[in-house]
PDB file of C-alpha atoms in Angstrom:
ATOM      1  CA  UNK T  60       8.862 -12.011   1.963  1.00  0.00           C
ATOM      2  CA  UNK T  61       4.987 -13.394   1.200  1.00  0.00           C
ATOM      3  CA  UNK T  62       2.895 -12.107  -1.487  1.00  0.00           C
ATOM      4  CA  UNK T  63      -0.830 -12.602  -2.098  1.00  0.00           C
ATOM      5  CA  UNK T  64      -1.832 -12.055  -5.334  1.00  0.00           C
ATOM      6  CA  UNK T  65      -4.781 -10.403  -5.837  1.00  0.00           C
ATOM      7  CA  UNK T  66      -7.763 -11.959  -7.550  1.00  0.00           C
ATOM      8  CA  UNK T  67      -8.763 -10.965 -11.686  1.00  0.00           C
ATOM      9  CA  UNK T  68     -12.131  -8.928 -10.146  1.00  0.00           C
ATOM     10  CA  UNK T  69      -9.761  -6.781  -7.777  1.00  0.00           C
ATOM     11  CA  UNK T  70      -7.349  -6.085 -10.401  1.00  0.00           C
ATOM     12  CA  UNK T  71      -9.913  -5.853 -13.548  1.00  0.00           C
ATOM     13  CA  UNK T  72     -12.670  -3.755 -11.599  1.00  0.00           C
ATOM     14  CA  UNK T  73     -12.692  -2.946  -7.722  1.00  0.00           C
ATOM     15  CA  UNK T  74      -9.310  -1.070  -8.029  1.00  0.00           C
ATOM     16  CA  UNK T  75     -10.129   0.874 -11.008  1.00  0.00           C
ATOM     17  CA  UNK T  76     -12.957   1.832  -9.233  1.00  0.00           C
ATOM     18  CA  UNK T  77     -11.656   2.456  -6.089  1.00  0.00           C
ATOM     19  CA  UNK T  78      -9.289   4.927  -7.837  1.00  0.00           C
ATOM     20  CA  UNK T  79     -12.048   6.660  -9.871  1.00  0.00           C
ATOM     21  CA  UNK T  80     -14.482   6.957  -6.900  1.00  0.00           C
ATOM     22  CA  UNK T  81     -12.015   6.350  -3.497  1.00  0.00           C
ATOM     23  CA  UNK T  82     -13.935   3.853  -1.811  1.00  0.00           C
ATOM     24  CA  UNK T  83     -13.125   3.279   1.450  1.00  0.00           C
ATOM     25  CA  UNK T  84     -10.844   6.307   1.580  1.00  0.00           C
ATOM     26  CA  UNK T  85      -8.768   4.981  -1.229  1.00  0.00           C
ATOM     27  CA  UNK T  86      -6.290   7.460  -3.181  1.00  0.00           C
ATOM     28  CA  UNK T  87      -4.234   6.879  -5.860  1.00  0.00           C
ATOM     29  CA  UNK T  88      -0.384   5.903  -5.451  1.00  0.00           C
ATOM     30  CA  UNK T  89       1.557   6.977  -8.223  1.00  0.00           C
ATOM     31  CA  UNK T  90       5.001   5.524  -9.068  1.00  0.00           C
ATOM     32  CA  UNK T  91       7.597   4.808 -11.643  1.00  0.00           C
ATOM     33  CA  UNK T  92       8.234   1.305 -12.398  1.00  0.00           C
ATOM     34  CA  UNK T  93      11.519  -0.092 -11.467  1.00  0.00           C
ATOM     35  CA  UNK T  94      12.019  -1.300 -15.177  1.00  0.00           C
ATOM     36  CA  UNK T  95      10.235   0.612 -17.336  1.00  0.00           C
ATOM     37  CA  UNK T  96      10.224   4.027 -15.447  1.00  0.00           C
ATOM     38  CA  UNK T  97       6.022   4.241 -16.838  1.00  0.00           C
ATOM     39  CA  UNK T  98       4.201   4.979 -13.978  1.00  0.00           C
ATOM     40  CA  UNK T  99       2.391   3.077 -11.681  1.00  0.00           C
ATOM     41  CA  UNK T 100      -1.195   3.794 -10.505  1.00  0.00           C
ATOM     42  CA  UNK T 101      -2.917   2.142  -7.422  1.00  0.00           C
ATOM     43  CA  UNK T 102      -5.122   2.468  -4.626  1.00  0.00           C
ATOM     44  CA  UNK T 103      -3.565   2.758  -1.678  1.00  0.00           C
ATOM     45  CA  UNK T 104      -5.482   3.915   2.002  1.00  0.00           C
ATOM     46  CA  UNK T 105      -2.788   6.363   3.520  1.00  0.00           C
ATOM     47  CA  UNK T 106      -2.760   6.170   7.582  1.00  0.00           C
ATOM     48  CA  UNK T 107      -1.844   8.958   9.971  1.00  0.00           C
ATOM     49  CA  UNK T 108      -0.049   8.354  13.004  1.00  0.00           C
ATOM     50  CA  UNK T 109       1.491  10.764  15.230  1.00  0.00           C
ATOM     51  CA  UNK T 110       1.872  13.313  12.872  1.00  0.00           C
ATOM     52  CA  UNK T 111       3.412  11.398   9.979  1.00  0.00           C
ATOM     53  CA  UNK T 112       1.235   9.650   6.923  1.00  0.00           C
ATOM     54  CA  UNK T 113       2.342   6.193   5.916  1.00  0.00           C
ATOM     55  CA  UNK T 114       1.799   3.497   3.154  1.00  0.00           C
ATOM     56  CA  UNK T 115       1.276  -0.257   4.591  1.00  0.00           C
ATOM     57  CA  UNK T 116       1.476  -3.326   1.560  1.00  0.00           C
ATOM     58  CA  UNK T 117      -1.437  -5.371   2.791  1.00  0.00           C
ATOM     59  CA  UNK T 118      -0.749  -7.788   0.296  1.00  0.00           C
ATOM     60  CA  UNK T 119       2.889  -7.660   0.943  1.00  0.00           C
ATOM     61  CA  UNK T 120       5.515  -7.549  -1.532  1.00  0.00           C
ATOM     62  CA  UNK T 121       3.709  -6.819  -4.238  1.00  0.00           C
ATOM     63  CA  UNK T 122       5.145  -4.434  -7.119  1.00  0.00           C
ATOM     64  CA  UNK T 123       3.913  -1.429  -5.873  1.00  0.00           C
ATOM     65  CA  UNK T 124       6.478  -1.784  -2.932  1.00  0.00           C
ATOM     66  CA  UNK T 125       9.211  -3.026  -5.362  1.00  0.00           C
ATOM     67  CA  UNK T 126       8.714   0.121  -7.323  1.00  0.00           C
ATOM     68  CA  UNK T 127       8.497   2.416  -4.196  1.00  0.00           C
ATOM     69  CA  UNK T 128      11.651   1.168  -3.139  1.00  0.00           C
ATOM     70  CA  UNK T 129      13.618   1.403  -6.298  1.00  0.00           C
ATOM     71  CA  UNK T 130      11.799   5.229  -6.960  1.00  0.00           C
ATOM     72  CA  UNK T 131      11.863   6.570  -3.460  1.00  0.00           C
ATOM     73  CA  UNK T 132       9.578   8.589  -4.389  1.00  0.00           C
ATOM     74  CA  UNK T 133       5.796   9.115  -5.105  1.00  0.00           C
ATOM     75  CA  UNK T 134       2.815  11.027  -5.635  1.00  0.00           C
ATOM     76  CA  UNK T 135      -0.328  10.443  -3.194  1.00  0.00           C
ATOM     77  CA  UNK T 136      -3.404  11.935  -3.791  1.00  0.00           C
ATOM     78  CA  UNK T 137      -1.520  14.231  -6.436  1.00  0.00           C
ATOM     79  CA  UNK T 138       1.053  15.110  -3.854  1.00  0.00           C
ATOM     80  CA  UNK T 139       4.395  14.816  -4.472  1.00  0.00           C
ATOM     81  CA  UNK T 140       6.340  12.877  -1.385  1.00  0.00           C
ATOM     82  CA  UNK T 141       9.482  10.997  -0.109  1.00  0.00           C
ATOM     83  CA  UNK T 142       9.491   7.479   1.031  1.00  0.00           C
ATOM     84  CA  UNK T 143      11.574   5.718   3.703  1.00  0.00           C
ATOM     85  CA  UNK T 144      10.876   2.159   4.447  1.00  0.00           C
ATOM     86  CA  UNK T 145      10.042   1.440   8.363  1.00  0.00           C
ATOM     87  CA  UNK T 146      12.353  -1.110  10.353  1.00  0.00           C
ATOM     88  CA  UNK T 147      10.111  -4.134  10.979  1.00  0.00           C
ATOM     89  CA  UNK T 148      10.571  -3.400  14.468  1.00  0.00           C
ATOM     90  CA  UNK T 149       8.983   0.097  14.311  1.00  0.00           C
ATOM     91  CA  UNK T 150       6.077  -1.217  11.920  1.00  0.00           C
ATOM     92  CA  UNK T 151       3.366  -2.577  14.493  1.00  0.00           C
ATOM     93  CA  UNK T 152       1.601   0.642  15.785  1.00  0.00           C
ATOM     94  CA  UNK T 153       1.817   2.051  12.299  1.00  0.00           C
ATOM     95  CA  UNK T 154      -0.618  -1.473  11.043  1.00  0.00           C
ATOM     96  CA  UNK T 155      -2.690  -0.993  14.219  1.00  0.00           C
ATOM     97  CA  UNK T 156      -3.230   1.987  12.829  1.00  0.00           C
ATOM     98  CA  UNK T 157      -3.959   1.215   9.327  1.00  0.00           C
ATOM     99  CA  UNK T 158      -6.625  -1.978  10.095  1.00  0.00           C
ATOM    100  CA  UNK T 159      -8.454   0.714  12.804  1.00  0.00           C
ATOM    101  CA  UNK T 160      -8.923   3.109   9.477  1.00  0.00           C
ATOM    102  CA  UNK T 161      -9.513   0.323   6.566  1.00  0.00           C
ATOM    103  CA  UNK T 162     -11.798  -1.926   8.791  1.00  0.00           C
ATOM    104  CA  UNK T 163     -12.886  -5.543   8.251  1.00  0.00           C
ATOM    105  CA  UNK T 164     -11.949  -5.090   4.592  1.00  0.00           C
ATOM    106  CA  UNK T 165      -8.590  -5.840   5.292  1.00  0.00           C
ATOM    107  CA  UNK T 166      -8.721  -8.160   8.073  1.00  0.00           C
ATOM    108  CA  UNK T 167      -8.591 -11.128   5.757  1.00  0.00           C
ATOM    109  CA  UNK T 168      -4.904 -10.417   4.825  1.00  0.00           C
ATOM    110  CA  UNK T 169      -3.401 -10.634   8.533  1.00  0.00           C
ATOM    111  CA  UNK T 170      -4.892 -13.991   9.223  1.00  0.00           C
ATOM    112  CA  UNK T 171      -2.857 -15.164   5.923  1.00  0.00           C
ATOM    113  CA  UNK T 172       0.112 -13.164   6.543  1.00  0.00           C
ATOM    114  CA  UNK T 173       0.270 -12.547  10.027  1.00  0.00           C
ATOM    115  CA  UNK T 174       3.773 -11.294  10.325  1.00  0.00           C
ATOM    116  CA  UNK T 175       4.287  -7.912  10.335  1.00  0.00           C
ATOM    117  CA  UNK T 176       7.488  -8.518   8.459  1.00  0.00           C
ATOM    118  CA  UNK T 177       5.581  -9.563   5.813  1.00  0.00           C
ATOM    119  CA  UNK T 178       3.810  -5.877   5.298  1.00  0.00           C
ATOM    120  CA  UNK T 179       6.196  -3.320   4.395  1.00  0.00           C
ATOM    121  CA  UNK T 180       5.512   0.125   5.745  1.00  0.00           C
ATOM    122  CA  UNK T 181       7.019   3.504   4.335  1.00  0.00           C
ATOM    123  CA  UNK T 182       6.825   6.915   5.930  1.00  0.00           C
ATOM    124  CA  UNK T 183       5.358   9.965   3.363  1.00  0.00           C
ATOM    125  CA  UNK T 184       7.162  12.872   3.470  1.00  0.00           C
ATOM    126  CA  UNK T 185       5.897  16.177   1.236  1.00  0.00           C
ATOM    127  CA  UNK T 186       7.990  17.037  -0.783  1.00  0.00           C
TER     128      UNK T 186
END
């Protein structure tokens, strides 16, 4: 699966501030790390579609979706939730849904991963 690393200024200064200030709908994403068990805090845009929120990895598989799967759980927004990981099969409405909500920001990663297989997807579910 692809990865695209994101760039020192994301990392260093628009994600702490996303987090602080949620820009662009942004909310924090809170999980253990697979090896250390400290957690794990990043912006993430959650997307509803009929009737069920869900996490997309724009960047692909990036640690935050290693540690979701080895956790399967998180917190979102300070809630507590379950995670299941969507079949790649299932995923497309789900992304169609998530680049409708996050906008032209995001466009930028499809055209260099433009496999859905290369975005996981996971289904919240309050816990």
């Amino acid at each position: 699966m692809a990865y695209q690393r994101p760039p020192l200024f994301v990392r260093r200064v628009f994600n702490p501030l996303a987090l602080r200030f949620g820009i662009g709908g942004a909310q924090p994403l809170v999980v253990a790390r697979r090896r250390s068990g400290t957690p794990q805090q990043i912006p993430v845009i959650p997307v509803e579609h009929a009737g069920t929120r869900y996490l997309v990895s724009t960047r692909g598989e990036s640690d935050w979706v290693k540690n979701v799967r080895a956790a399967g759980e998180v917190q979102v927004g300070g809630t507590a939730c379950a995670v299941s990981e969507l079949p790649v099969g299932e995923r497309d409405a789900v992304i169609s849904a998530y680049r409708r909500k996050a906008g032209r920001q995001v466009e930028g990663y499809w055209k260099q991963l433009p496999d859905p297989a290369d975005h996981p997807v996971f289904a919240l579910r309050t816990r």
